[in-house]
PDB file of C-alpha atoms in Angstrom:
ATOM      1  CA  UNK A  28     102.675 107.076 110.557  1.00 42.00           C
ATOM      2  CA  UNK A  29     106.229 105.771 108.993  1.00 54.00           C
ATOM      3  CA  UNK A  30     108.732 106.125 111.708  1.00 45.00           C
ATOM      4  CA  UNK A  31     111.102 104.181 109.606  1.00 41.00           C
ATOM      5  CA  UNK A  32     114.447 105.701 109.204  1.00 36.00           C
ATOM      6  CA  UNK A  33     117.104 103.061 109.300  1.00 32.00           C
ATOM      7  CA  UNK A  34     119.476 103.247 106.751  1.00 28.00           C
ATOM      8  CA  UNK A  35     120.519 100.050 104.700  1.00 30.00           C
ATOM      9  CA  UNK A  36     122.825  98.535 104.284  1.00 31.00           C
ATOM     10  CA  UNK A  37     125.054  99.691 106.932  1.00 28.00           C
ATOM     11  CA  UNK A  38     123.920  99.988 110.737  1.00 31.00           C
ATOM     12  CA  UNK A  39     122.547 103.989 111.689  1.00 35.00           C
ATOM     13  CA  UNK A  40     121.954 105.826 115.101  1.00 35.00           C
ATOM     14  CA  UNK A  41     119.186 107.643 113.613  1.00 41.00           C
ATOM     15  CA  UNK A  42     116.296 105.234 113.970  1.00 42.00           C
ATOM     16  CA  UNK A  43     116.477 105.653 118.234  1.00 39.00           C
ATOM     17  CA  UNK A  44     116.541 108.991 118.047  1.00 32.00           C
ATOM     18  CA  UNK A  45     113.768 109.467 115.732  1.00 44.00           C
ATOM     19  CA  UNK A  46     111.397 107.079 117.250  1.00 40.00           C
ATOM     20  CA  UNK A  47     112.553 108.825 120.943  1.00 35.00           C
ATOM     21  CA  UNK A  48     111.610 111.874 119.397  1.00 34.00           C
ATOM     22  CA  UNK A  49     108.397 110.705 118.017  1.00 40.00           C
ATOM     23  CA  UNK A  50     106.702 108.723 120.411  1.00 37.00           C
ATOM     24  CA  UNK A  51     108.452 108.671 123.328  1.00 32.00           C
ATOM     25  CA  UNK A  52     109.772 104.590 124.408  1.00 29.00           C
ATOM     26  CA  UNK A  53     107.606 102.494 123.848  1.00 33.00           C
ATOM     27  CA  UNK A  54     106.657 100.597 126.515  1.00 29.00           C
ATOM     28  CA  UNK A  55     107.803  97.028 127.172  1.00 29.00           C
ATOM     29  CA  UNK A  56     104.172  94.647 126.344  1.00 31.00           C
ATOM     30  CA  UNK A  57     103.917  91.293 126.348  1.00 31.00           C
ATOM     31  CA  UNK A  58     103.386  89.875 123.060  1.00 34.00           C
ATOM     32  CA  UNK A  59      99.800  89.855 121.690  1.00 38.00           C
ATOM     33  CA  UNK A  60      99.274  87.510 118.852  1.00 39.00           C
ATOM     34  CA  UNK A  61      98.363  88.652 115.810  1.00 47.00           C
ATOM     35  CA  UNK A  62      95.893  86.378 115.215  1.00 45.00           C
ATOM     36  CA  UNK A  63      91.551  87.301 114.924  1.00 48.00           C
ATOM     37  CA  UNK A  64      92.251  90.918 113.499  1.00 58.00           C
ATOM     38  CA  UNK A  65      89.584  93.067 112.561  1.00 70.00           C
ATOM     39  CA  UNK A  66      90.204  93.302 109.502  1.00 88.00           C
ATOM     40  CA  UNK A  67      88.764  90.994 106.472  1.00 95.00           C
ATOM     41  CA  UNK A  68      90.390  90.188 103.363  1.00 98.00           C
ATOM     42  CA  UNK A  69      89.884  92.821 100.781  1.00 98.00           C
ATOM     43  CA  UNK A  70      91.064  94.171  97.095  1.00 98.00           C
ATOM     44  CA  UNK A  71      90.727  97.586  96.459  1.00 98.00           C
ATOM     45  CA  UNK A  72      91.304  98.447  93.181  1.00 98.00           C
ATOM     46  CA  UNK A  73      90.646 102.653  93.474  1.00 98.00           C
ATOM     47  CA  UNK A  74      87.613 102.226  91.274  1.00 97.00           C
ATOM     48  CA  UNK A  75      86.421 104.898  94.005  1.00 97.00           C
ATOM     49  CA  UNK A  76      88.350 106.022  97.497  1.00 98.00           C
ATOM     50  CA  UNK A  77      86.199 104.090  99.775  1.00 97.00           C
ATOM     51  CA  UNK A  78      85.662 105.866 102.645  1.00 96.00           C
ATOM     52  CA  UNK A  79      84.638 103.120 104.926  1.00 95.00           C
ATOM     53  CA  UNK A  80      88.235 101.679 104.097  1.00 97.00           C
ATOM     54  CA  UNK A  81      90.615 104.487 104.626  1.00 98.00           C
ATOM     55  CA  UNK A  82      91.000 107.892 106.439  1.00 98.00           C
ATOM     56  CA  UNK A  83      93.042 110.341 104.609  1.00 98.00           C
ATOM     57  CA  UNK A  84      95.815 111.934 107.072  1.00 98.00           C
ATOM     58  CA  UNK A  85      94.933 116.001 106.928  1.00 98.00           C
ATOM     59  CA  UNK A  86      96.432 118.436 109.128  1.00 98.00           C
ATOM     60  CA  UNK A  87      99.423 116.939 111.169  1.00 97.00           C
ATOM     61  CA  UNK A  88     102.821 115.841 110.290  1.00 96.00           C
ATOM     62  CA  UNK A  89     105.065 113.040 112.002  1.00 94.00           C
ATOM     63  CA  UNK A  90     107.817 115.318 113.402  1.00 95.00           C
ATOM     64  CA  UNK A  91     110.524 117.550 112.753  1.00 95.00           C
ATOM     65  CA  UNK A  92     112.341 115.494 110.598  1.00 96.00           C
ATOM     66  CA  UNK A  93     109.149 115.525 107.977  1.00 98.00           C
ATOM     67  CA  UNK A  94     109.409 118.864 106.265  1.00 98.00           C
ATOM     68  CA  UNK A  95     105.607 118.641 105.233  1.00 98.00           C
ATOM     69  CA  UNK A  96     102.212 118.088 106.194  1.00 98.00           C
ATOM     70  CA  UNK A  97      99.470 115.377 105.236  1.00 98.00           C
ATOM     71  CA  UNK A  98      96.900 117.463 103.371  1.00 98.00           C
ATOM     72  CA  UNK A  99      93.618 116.088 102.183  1.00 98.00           C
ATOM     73  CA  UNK A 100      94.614 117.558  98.504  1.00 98.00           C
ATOM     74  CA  UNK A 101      97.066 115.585  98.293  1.00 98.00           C
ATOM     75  CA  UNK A 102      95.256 112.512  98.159  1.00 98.00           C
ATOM     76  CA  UNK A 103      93.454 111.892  94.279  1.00 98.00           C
ATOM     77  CA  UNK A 104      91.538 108.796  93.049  1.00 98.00           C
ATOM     78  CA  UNK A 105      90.938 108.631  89.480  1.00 97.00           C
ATOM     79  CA  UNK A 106      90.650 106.124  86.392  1.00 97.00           C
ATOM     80  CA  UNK A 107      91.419 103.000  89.411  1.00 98.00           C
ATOM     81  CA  UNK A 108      94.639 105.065  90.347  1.00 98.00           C
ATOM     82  CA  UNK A 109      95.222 106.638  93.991  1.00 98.00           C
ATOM     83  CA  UNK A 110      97.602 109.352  93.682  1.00 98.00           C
ATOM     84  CA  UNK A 111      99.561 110.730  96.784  1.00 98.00           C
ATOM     85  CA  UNK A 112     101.772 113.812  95.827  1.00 98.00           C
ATOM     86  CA  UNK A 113     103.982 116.101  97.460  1.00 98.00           C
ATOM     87  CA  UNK A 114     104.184 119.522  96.682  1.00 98.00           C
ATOM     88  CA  UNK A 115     105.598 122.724  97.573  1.00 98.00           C
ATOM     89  CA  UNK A 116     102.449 124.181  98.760  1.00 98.00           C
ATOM     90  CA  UNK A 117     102.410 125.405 102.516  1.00 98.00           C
ATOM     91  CA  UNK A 118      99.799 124.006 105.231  1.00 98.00           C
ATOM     92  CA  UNK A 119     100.307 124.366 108.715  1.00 97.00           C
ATOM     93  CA  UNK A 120     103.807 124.600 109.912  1.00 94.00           C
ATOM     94  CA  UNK A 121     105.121 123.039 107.411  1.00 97.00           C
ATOM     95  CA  UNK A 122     106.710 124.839 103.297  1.00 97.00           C
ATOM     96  CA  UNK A 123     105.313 121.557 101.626  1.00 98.00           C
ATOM     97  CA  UNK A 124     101.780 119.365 101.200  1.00 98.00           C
ATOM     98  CA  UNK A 125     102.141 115.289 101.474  1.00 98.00           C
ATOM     99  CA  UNK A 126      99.635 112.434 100.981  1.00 98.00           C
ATOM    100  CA  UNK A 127      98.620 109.625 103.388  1.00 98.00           C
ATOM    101  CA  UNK A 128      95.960 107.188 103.569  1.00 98.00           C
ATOM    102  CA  UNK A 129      95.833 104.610 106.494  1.00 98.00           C
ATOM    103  CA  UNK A 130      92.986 101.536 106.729  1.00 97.00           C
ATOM    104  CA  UNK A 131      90.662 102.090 109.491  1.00 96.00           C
ATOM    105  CA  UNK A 132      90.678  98.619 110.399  1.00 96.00           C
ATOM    106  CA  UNK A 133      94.048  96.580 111.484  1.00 97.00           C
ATOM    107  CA  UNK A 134      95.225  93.275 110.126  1.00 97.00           C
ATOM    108  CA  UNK A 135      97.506  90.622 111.464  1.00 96.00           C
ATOM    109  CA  UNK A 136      99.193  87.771 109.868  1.00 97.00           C
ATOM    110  CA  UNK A 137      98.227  87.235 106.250  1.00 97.00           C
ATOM    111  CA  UNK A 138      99.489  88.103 102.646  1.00 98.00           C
ATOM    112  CA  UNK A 139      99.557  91.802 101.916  1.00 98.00           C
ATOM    113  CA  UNK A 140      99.766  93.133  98.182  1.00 98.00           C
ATOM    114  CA  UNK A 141     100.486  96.657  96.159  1.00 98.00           C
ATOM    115  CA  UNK A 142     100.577  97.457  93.007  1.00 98.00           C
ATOM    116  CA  UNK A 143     102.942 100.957  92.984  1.00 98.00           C
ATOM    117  CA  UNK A 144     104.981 103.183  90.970  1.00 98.00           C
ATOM    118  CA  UNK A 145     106.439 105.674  92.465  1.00 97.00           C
ATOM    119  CA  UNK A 146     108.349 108.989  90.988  1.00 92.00           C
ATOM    120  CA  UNK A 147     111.212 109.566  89.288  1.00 93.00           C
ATOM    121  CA  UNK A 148     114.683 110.632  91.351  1.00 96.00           C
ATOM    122  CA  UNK A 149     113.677 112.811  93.565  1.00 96.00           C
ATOM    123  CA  UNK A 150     116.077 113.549  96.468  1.00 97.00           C
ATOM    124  CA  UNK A 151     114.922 113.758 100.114  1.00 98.00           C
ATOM    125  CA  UNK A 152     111.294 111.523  99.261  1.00 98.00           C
ATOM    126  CA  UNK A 153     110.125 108.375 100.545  1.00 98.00           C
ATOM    127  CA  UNK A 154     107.619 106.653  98.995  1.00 98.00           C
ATOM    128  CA  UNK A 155     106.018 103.989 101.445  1.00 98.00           C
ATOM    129  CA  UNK A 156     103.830 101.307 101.334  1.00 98.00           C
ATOM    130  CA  UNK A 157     104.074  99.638 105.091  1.00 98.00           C
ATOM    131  CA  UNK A 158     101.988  98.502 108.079  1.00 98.00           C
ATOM    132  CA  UNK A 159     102.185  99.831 111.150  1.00 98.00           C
ATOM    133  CA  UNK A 160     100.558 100.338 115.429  1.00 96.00           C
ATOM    134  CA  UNK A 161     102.192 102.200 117.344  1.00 96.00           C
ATOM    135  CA  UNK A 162     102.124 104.390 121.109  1.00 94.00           C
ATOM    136  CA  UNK A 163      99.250 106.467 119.037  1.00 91.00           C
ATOM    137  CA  UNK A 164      97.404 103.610 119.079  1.00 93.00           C
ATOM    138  CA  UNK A 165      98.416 102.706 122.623  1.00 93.00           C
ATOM    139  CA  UNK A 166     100.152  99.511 121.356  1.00 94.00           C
ATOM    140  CA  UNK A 167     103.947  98.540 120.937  1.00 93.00           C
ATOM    141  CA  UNK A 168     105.186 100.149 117.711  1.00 97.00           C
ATOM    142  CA  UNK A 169     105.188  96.958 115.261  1.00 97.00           C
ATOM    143  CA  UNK A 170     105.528  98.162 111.443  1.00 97.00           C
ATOM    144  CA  UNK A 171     106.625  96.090 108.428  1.00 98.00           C
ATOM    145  CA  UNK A 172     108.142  98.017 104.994  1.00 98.00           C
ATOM    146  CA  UNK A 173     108.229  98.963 101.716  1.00 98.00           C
ATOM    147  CA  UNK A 174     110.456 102.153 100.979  1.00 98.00           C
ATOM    148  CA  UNK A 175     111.073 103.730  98.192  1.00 98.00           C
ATOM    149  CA  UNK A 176     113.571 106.318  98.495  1.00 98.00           C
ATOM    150  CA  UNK A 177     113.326 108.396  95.414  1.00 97.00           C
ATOM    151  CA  UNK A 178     116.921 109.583  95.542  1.00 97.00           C
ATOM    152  CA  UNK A 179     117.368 106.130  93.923  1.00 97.00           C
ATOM    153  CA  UNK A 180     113.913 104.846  92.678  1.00 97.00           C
ATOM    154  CA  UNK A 181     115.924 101.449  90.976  1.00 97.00           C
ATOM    155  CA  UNK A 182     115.844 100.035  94.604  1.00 98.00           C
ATOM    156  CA  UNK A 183     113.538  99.596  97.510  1.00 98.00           C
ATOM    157  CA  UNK A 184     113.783  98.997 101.401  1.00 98.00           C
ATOM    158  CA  UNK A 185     112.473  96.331 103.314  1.00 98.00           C
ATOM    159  CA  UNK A 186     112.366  97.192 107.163  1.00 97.00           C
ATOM    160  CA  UNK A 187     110.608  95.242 110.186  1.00 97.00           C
ATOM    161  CA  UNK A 188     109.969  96.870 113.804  1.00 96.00           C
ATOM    162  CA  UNK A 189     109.610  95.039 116.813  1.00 94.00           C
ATOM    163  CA  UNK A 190     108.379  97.044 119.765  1.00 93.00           C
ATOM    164  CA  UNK A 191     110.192 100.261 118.552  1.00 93.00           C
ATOM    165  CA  UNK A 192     113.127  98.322 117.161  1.00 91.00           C
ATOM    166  CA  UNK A 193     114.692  97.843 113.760  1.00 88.00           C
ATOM    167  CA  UNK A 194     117.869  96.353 112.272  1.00 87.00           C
ATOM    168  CA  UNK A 195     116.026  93.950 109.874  1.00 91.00           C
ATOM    169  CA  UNK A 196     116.607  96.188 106.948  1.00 94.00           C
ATOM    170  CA  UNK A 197     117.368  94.868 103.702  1.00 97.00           C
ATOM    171  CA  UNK A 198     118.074  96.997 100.020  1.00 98.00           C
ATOM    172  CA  UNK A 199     116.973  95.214  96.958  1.00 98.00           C
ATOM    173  CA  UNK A 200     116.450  95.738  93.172  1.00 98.00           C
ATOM    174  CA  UNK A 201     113.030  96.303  91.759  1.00 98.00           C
ATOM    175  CA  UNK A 202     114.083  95.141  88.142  1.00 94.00           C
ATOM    176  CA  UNK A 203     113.597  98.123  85.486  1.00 95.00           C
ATOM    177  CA  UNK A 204     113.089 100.734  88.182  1.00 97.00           C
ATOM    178  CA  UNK A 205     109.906 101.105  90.684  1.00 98.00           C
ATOM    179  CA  UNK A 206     109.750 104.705  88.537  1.00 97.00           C
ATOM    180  CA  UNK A 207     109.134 103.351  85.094  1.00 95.00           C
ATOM    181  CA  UNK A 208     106.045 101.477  85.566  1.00 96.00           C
ATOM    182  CA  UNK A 209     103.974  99.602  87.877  1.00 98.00           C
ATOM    183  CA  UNK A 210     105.641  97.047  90.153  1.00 98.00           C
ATOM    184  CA  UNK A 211     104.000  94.187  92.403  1.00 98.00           C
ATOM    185  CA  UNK A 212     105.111  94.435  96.129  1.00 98.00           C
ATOM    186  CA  UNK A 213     104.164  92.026  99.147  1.00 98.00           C
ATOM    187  CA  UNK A 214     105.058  90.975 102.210  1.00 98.00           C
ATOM    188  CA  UNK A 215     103.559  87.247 103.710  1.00 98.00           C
ATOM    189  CA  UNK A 216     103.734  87.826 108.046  1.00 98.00           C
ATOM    190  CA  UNK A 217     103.469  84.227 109.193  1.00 97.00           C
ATOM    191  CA  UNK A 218     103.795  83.187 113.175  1.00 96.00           C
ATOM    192  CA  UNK A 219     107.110  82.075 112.230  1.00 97.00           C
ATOM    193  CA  UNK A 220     107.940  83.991 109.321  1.00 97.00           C
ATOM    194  CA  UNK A 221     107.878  87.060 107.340  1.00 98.00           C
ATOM    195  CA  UNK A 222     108.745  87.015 103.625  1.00 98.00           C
ATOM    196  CA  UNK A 223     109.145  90.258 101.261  1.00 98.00           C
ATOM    197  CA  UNK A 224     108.482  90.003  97.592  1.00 98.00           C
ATOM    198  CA  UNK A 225     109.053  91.732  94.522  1.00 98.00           C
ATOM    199  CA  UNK A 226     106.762  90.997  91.417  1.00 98.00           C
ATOM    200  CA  UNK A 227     106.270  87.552  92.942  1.00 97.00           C
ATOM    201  CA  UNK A 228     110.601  86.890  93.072  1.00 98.00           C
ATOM    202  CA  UNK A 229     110.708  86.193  97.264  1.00 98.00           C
ATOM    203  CA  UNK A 230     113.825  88.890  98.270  1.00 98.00           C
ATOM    204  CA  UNK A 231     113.837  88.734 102.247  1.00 98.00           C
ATOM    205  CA  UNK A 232     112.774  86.352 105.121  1.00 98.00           C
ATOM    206  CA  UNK A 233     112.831  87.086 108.608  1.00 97.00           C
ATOM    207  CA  UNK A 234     112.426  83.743 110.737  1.00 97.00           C
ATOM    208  CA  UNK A 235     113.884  84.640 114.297  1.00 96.00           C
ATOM    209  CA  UNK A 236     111.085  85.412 117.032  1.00 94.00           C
ATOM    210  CA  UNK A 237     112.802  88.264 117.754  1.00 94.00           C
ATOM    211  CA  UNK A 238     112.310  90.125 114.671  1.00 95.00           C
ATOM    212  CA  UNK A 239     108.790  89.199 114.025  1.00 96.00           C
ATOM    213  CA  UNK A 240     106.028  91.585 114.476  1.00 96.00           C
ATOM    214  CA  UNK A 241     103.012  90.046 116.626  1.00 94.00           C
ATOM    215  CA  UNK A 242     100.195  93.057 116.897  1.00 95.00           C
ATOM    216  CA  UNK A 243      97.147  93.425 114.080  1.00 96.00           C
ATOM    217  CA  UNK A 244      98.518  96.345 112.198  1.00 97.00           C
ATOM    218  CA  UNK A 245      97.078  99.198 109.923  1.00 98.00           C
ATOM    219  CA  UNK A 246      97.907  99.758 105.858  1.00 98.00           C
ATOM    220  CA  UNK A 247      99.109 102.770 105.089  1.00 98.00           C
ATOM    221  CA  UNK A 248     100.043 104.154 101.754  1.00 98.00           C
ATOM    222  CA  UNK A 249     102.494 107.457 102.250  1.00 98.00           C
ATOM    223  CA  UNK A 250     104.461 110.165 100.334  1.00 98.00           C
ATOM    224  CA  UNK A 251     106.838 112.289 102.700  1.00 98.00           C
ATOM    225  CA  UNK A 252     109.819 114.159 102.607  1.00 98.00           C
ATOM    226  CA  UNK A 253     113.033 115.352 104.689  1.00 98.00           C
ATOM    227  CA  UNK A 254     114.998 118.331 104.952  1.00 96.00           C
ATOM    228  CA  UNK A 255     117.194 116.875 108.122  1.00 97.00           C
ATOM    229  CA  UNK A 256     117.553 112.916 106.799  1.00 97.00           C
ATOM    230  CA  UNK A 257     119.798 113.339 104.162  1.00 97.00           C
ATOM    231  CA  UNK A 258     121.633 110.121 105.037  1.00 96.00           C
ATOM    232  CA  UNK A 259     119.242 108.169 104.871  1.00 97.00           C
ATOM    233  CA  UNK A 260     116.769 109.467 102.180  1.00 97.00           C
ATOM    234  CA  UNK A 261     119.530 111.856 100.120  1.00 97.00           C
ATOM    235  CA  UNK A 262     119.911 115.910 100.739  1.00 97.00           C
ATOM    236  CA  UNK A 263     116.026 117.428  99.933  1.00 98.00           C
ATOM    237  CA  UNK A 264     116.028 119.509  97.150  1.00 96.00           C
ATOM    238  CA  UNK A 265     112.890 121.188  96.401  1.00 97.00           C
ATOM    239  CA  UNK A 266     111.242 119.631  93.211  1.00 96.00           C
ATOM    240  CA  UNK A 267     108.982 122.891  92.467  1.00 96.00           C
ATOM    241  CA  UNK A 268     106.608 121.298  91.566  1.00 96.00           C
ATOM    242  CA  UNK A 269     104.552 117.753  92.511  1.00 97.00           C
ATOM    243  CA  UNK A 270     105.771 114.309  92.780  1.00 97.00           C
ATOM    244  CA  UNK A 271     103.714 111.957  92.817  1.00 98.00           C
ATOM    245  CA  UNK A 272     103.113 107.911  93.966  1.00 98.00           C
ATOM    246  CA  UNK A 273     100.318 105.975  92.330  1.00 98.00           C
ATOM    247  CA  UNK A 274      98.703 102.960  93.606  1.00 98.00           C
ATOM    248  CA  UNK A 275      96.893 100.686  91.407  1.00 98.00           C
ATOM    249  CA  UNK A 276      95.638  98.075  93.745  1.00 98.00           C
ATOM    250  CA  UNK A 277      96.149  96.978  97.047  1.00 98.00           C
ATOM    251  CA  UNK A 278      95.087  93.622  98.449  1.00 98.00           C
ATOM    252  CA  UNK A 279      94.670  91.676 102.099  1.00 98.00           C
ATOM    253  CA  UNK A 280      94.577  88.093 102.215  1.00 98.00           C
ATOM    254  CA  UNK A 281      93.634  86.752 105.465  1.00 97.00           C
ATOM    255  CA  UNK A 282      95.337  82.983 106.193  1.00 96.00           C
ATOM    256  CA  UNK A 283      92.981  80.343 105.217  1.00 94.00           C
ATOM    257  CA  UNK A 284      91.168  82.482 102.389  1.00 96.00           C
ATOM    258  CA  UNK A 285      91.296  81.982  98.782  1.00 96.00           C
ATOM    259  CA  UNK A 286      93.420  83.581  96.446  1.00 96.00           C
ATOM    260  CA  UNK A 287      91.502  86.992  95.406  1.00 97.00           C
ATOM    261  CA  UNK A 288      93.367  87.842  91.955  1.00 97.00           C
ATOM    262  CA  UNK A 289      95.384  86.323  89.321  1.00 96.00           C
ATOM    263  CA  UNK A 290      99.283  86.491  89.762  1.00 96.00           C
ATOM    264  CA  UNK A 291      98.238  87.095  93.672  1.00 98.00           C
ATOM    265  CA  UNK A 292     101.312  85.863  95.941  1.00 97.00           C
ATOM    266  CA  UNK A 293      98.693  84.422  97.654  1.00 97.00           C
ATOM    267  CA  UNK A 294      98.109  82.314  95.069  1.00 96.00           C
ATOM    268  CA  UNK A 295     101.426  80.705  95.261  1.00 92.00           C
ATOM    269  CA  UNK A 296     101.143  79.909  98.805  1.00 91.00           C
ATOM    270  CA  UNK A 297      98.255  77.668  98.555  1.00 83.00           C
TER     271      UNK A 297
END
């Protein structure tokens, strides 16, 4: 569930309203640490979808400002690609089909990796690549991003939540365009510290307590779209046919654990 919809770089009412919309306010907890998740370290490289991994999002959508519904169909593993696609296809209330897969299990601080290309321009799309617990999940709404928004697929956003709130977004390059091949994305969430990275270049740090997540989150891997964002994520225009994000690998790294691939950001670290 990517509640996301703060709009960099300039400041945005939208996100309150969204998340009011959404979930309700999210009640004031005290701060669990994120610390003994139960989730392990893990790379998943889509040789198969592994069902004891992730649930596939069918039959519900996120709100009225999503103008489709996860379907099932949407979701495609093959040749070590997963392939979420949107597609003008109706299901339930909704005139379009979207992919989503969320981990089962939730993870807290550690070094999380994706390997992702997204689609070409694409108006009113956001390709996502975040973690996230929420009111759904009867926790604070914590979440940590990577957006693509396809009406400009030569830059991504970087977003943190803290109980329901943002303001730590951040716009930055992804050199030759997250469209025209595969790019490396990761974020490191420390006690202290949370660190964004782009094919191993470190592009954003959040140190303050204040904007640093502290619940176990789940991965999820998304492609949505918007007929009332246009601000934010560009005026929808229907593609007519499917768009697509593909996912090559995606990787967990608990602290204290080695390194599980070559050119891991993990890797780095130790």
């Amino acid at each position: 569930m990517n509640t996301n919809v703060a709009i960099a770089p300039f400041a945005s009412p939208l996100p309150a309203k969204l998340i009011a919309a959404l979930v309700g306010l999210c009640a004031s907890a005290g701060a669990a640490a994120a610390q003994d998740p139960q989730g392990k370290s893990f790379v998943d490289n889509f040789d198969t979808l592994d069902r004891s991994r992730w649930l596939v999002s069918d039959g519900w959508d996120n709100g009225k400002h999503q103008n489709c519904t996860w379907a099932k169909d949407q979701v495609q593993v093959t040749d070590g690609v997963a392939t979420l696609s949107f597609e003008p296809k109706p299901y339930k209330a909704r005139d379009y089909s979207c992919g989503e897969i969320q981990t089962k299990s939730r993870f807290g601080y550690g070094v999380y990796e994706a390997r992702i290309k997204s689609s070409g321009v694409a108006p009113g799309l956001n390709a996502a690549f975040f973690s996230y617990i929420g009111p759904v999940h009867k926790q604070p709404h914590d979440e940590i991003d990577f957006e693509i928004l396809t009406k400009d697929p030569t830059k991504v956003q970087l977003n943190a939540y803290i109980d329901g709130k943002a303001g730590n977004e951040k716009l930055v390059d992804v050199p030759g365009g997250a469209d025209r091949d595969f790019n490396d994305y990761a974020f490191v969430w420390e006690k202290e510290r949370l660190q964004w990275y782009v094919n191993g270049k470190l592009v954003h740090e959040l140190t303050s307590p204040s904007q640093l997540p502290s619940h176990p989150q789940k991965i999820f891997f998304s492609l949505w779209g918007s007929g009332t964002l246009d601000e934010w994520m560009g005026q929808f225009v229907d593609p007519g046919k499917a768009v697509t994000m593909e996912v090559d690998r995606v990787a967990y790294t608990a602290p204290g654990d080695a390194c599980q691939f070559e050119g891991s950001v993990a890797c780095k670290l130790q």
